[in-house]
Amino acid sequence: MTQHSIAITVTGHAEREFTPNRCTVRLRVHADGATHEAAAEPATAAVKAVTDLVTALRDHENSPVKRWTLDQVQHSRHRPYSQDGKKKPWRYQSSASITVTFSDFRAVGPFVTRASEVEAVNVDHLRWWVSRKAEAKRLAKVRHLAVLDAIEKAQRFTETLGFGTFHAVAIADPGMLGVAPPTGPVHPAGAPMMRALAAPMGVDGEPELVLEPDRITISADVEARFEAS
């Protein structure tokens, strides 16, 4: 840095909204009864029913299902107590969890509707997310915008100080150049909320649930050092 130059260190920030491209539906199978069979039979039947639903979707030429998992059915028992402390007969439980990841959101609503109609099945959670490859591309775009933001700030500093030109000396992730971290809100990529839209009629004449996720906000920050002269 010469006598007629000055160092300018700035942060650049950018954020953009993106639509998720994956939805993972988590189903919980649970049944209980006075005997092992009373709990195991409905749980096993429920797992088979859901498996049949998923298999039918997987058999499509352009399947909306990217992957799915099924935990082994677990069996347990416990002995409850009455209010006066006396032991009651054994109660038996059978449970399992199933996850189904969709790439075509048009299939999510109908699947959730059909799965929730199966006895002993509950829809536990829907997670809307961006696949790793897609997220990397989107984050690269946002980082590019953050660098442009840093350049614009440096240009304004240069003009305000009465210098004519500036050039980059260093660029880094937050904290690498000793700049204080931003104090504004953080918007990591996460699981957005969802909203139900007007339901079209299904093939059986019944309305089908259509789910649409809110967009995911992806943000990026960079630190940059320039020399103005």
Coordinates of C-alpha atoms in Angstrom, one line a residue:
M1 CA 0.0 0.0 0.0
T2 CA 1.5 3.3 -1.1
Q3 CA 1.3 6.7 0.5
H4 CA -1.6 7.6 -1.8
S5 CA -3.6 4.5 -1.2
I6 CA -5.8 3.2 1.6
A7 CA -7.1 -0.3 2.6
I8 CA -10.9 -0.8 2.6
T9 CA -12.3 -3.9 4.4
V10 CA -16.0 -4.6 4.0
T11 CA -18.5 -7.4 4.3
G12 CA -20.9 -8.5 1.5
H13 CA -24.3 -10.0 2.1
A14 CA -27.0 -11.5 0.0
E15 CA -30.0 -13.7 0.4
R16 CA -32.5 -15.2 -2.0
E17 CA -35.6 -17.4 -1.7
F18 CA -35.8 -20.8 -3.4
T19 CA -38.4 -23.5 -3.7
P20 CA -37.6 -26.8 -2.0
N21 CA -37.2 -29.7 -4.4
R22 CA -37.6 -32.6 -1.9
C23 CA -40.3 -33.5 0.7
T24 CA -39.8 -36.3 3.2
V25 CA -42.9 -37.7 4.8
R26 CA -42.4 -39.5 8.1
L27 CA -45.1 -42.0 9.1
R28 CA -45.5 -43.6 12.5
V29 CA -47.1 -47.0 12.9
H30 CA -48.3 -47.8 16.4
A31 CA -50.7 -50.4 17.8
D32 CA -51.3 -51.7 21.3
G33 CA -53.4 -54.5 22.8
A34 CA -53.9 -56.9 25.6
T35 CA -51.8 -59.6 23.9
H36 CA -48.8 -59.6 21.6
E37 CA -51.0 -60.7 18.7
A38 CA -53.5 -57.9 19.3
A39 CA -50.7 -55.3 18.9
A40 CA -48.6 -57.0 16.3
E41 CA -51.2 -57.9 13.7
P42 CA -52.6 -54.4 13.1
A43 CA -49.1 -53.0 13.0
T44 CA -47.9 -55.6 10.5
A45 CA -51.0 -55.0 8.4
A46 CA -50.5 -51.2 8.4
V47 CA -46.8 -51.6 7.4
K48 CA -47.9 -53.8 4.5
A49 CA -50.6 -51.3 3.4
V50 CA -48.2 -48.4 3.4
T51 CA -45.5 -50.5 1.6
D52 CA -48.1 -51.3 -1.1
L53 CA -48.8 -47.6 -1.5
V54 CA -45.1 -46.8 -1.9
T55 CA -44.4 -49.7 -4.2
A56 CA -47.2 -48.6 -6.5
L57 CA -45.7 -45.2 -6.7
R58 CA -42.2 -46.6 -7.2
D59 CA -43.4 -48.7 -10.1
H60 CA -44.4 -45.6 -12.1
E61 CA -42.1 -44.9 -15.1
N62 CA -41.5 -41.4 -13.7
S63 CA -41.7 -42.2 -10.1
P64 CA -42.3 -39.2 -7.7
V65 CA -40.5 -41.2 -5.0
K66 CA -36.7 -40.7 -4.7
R67 CA -36.2 -43.1 -1.8
W68 CA -37.9 -44.7 1.1
T69 CA -37.0 -46.5 4.4
L70 CA -38.8 -48.8 6.7
D71 CA -37.7 -49.6 10.2
Q72 CA -38.2 -53.1 11.5
V73 CA -41.4 -53.5 13.5
Q74 CA -40.5 -53.2 17.2
H75 CA -42.5 -55.1 19.9
S76 CA -42.6 -54.2 23.5
R77 CA -44.8 -54.5 26.6
H78 CA -45.3 -52.7 29.9
R79 CA -47.4 -53.3 33.0
P80 CA -49.4 -50.2 34.1
Y81 CA -50.5 -49.5 37.7
S82 CA -53.9 -48.5 38.9
Q83 CA -54.5 -45.4 41.0
D84 CA -54.2 -47.4 44.2
G85 CA -50.8 -48.8 43.1
K86 CA -52.0 -52.3 42.0
K87 CA -50.5 -53.9 38.9
K88 CA -52.8 -54.1 35.9
P89 CA -52.4 -56.8 33.1
W90 CA -49.6 -56.4 30.6
R91 CA -50.1 -54.1 27.6
Y92 CA -48.3 -54.9 24.4
Q93 CA -47.1 -52.4 21.8
S94 CA -45.9 -52.8 18.2
S95 CA -44.4 -49.8 16.3
A96 CA -42.5 -48.9 13.2
S97 CA -41.5 -45.8 11.3
I98 CA -41.6 -45.2 7.5
T99 CA -40.0 -42.3 5.6
V100 CA -40.8 -41.6 2.0
T101 CA -38.9 -38.8 0.1
F102 CA -40.7 -37.2 -2.9
S103 CA -39.3 -35.2 -5.8
D104 CA -42.7 -34.5 -7.3
F105 CA -44.8 -32.5 -4.8
R106 CA -48.0 -33.3 -6.6
A107 CA -47.9 -36.8 -5.2
V108 CA -47.4 -35.8 -1.6
G109 CA -50.9 -34.7 -0.8
P110 CA -52.6 -37.8 -2.2
F111 CA -50.1 -40.1 -0.5
V112 CA -50.6 -38.4 2.9
T113 CA -54.3 -38.7 2.5
R114 CA -54.2 -42.4 1.7
A115 CA -51.6 -43.3 4.3
S116 CA -53.5 -41.5 7.0
E117 CA -56.6 -43.5 6.3
V118 CA -54.7 -46.7 7.2
E119 CA -55.5 -48.0 10.7
A120 CA -52.6 -47.6 13.1
V121 CA -50.8 -45.1 10.9
N122 CA -50.1 -41.5 11.8
V123 CA -48.4 -38.8 9.7
D124 CA -45.7 -37.8 12.0
H125 CA -43.8 -35.0 10.1
L126 CA -43.3 -33.5 6.7
R127 CA -39.8 -32.1 6.0
W128 CA -39.4 -29.8 3.0
W129 CA -35.8 -29.4 1.9
V130 CA -33.3 -28.8 -0.9
S131 CA -31.1 -31.7 -2.1
R132 CA -27.4 -31.3 -1.5
K133 CA -26.6 -30.8 -5.2
A134 CA -29.3 -28.2 -5.7
E135 CA -28.4 -26.4 -2.5
A136 CA -24.8 -26.1 -3.6
K137 CA -25.8 -24.5 -6.9
R138 CA -28.2 -22.1 -5.2
L139 CA -25.6 -21.2 -2.5
A140 CA -23.0 -20.5 -5.2
K141 CA -25.4 -18.0 -6.8
V142 CA -26.1 -16.3 -3.5
R143 CA -22.3 -16.1 -2.7
H144 CA -21.8 -14.5 -6.1
L145 CA -24.3 -11.8 -5.2
A146 CA -22.6 -11.3 -1.8
V147 CA -19.3 -10.6 -3.5
L148 CA -21.0 -8.1 -5.8
D149 CA -22.4 -6.5 -2.7
A150 CA -18.9 -6.2 -1.2
I151 CA -17.6 -4.7 -4.5
E152 CA -20.4 -2.1 -4.5
K153 CA -19.6 -1.1 -0.9
A154 CA -15.9 -0.8 -1.7
Q155 CA -16.7 1.4 -4.7
R156 CA -18.8 3.7 -2.6
F157 CA -16.0 4.0 0.0
T158 CA -13.5 4.7 -2.8
E159 CA -15.6 7.5 -4.3
T160 CA -16.4 9.0 -0.9
L161 CA -12.7 9.2 0.0
G162 CA -11.9 10.9 -3.3
F163 CA -9.9 8.1 -4.8
G164 CA -10.2 7.1 -8.4
T165 CA -9.6 3.3 -8.6
F166 CA -9.7 0.3 -6.3
H167 CA -8.8 -3.4 -6.6
A168 CA -9.4 -6.5 -4.6
V169 CA -6.6 -7.7 -2.2
A170 CA -8.4 -10.5 -0.4
I171 CA -11.8 -12.2 -0.1
A172 CA -12.7 -14.7 2.6
D173 CA -15.5 -16.4 4.5
P174 CA -16.8 -14.5 7.5
G175 CA -14.3 -14.1 10.4
M176 CA -11.2 -14.8 8.2
L177 CA -10.3 -11.2 7.8
G178 CA -11.1 -10.1 11.3
V179 CA -14.3 -8.3 10.4
A180 CA -17.0 -8.3 13.1
P181 CA -19.8 -10.8 12.3
P182 CA -23.1 -9.4 11.1
T183 CA -25.7 -8.7 13.7
G184 CA -28.7 -9.1 11.5
P185 CA -31.0 -12.1 11.4
V186 CA -29.6 -15.4 10.2
H187 CA -31.6 -17.2 7.5
P188 CA -30.2 -20.7 7.1
A189 CA -31.6 -23.2 4.7
G190 CA -34.2 -25.1 6.7
A191 CA -37.5 -26.8 6.6
P192 CA -40.2 -24.3 5.6
M193 CA -43.8 -24.4 6.6
M194 CA -46.4 -25.6 4.2
R195 CA -49.8 -24.5 3.1
A196 CA -52.8 -26.4 1.7
L197 CA -54.2 -25.2 -1.6
A198 CA -57.6 -25.6 -3.1
A199 CA -58.0 -29.4 -3.5
P200 CA -58.8 -30.7 -7.0
M201 CA -61.1 -33.7 -7.4
G202 CA -59.4 -37.1 -7.3
V203 CA -60.1 -40.1 -9.6
D204 CA -62.8 -41.3 -7.1
G205 CA -64.6 -38.0 -7.0
E206 CA -63.2 -37.1 -3.6
P207 CA -61.1 -33.9 -3.2
E208 CA -57.4 -34.5 -2.9
L209 CA -55.1 -32.6 -0.6
V210 CA -52.5 -30.4 -2.4
L211 CA -49.6 -29.2 -0.3
E212 CA -47.3 -26.4 -1.3
P213 CA -44.2 -25.4 0.8
D214 CA -43.1 -21.9 1.6
R215 CA -39.9 -21.0 0.0
I216 CA -36.5 -21.5 1.7
T217 CA -34.3 -18.5 2.3
I218 CA -30.6 -19.1 1.6
S219 CA -28.1 -16.4 2.7
A220 CA -24.4 -15.8 2.3
D221 CA -21.8 -13.5 3.8
V222 CA -18.2 -12.7 2.6
E223 CA -15.4 -10.5 3.8
A224 CA -13.3 -8.6 1.3
R225 CA -10.3 -6.3 1.4
F226 CA -9.6 -3.7 -1.3
E227 CA -7.0 -1.1 -2.0
A228 CA -8.1 2.3 -3.2
S229 CA -5.8 4.7 -4.8

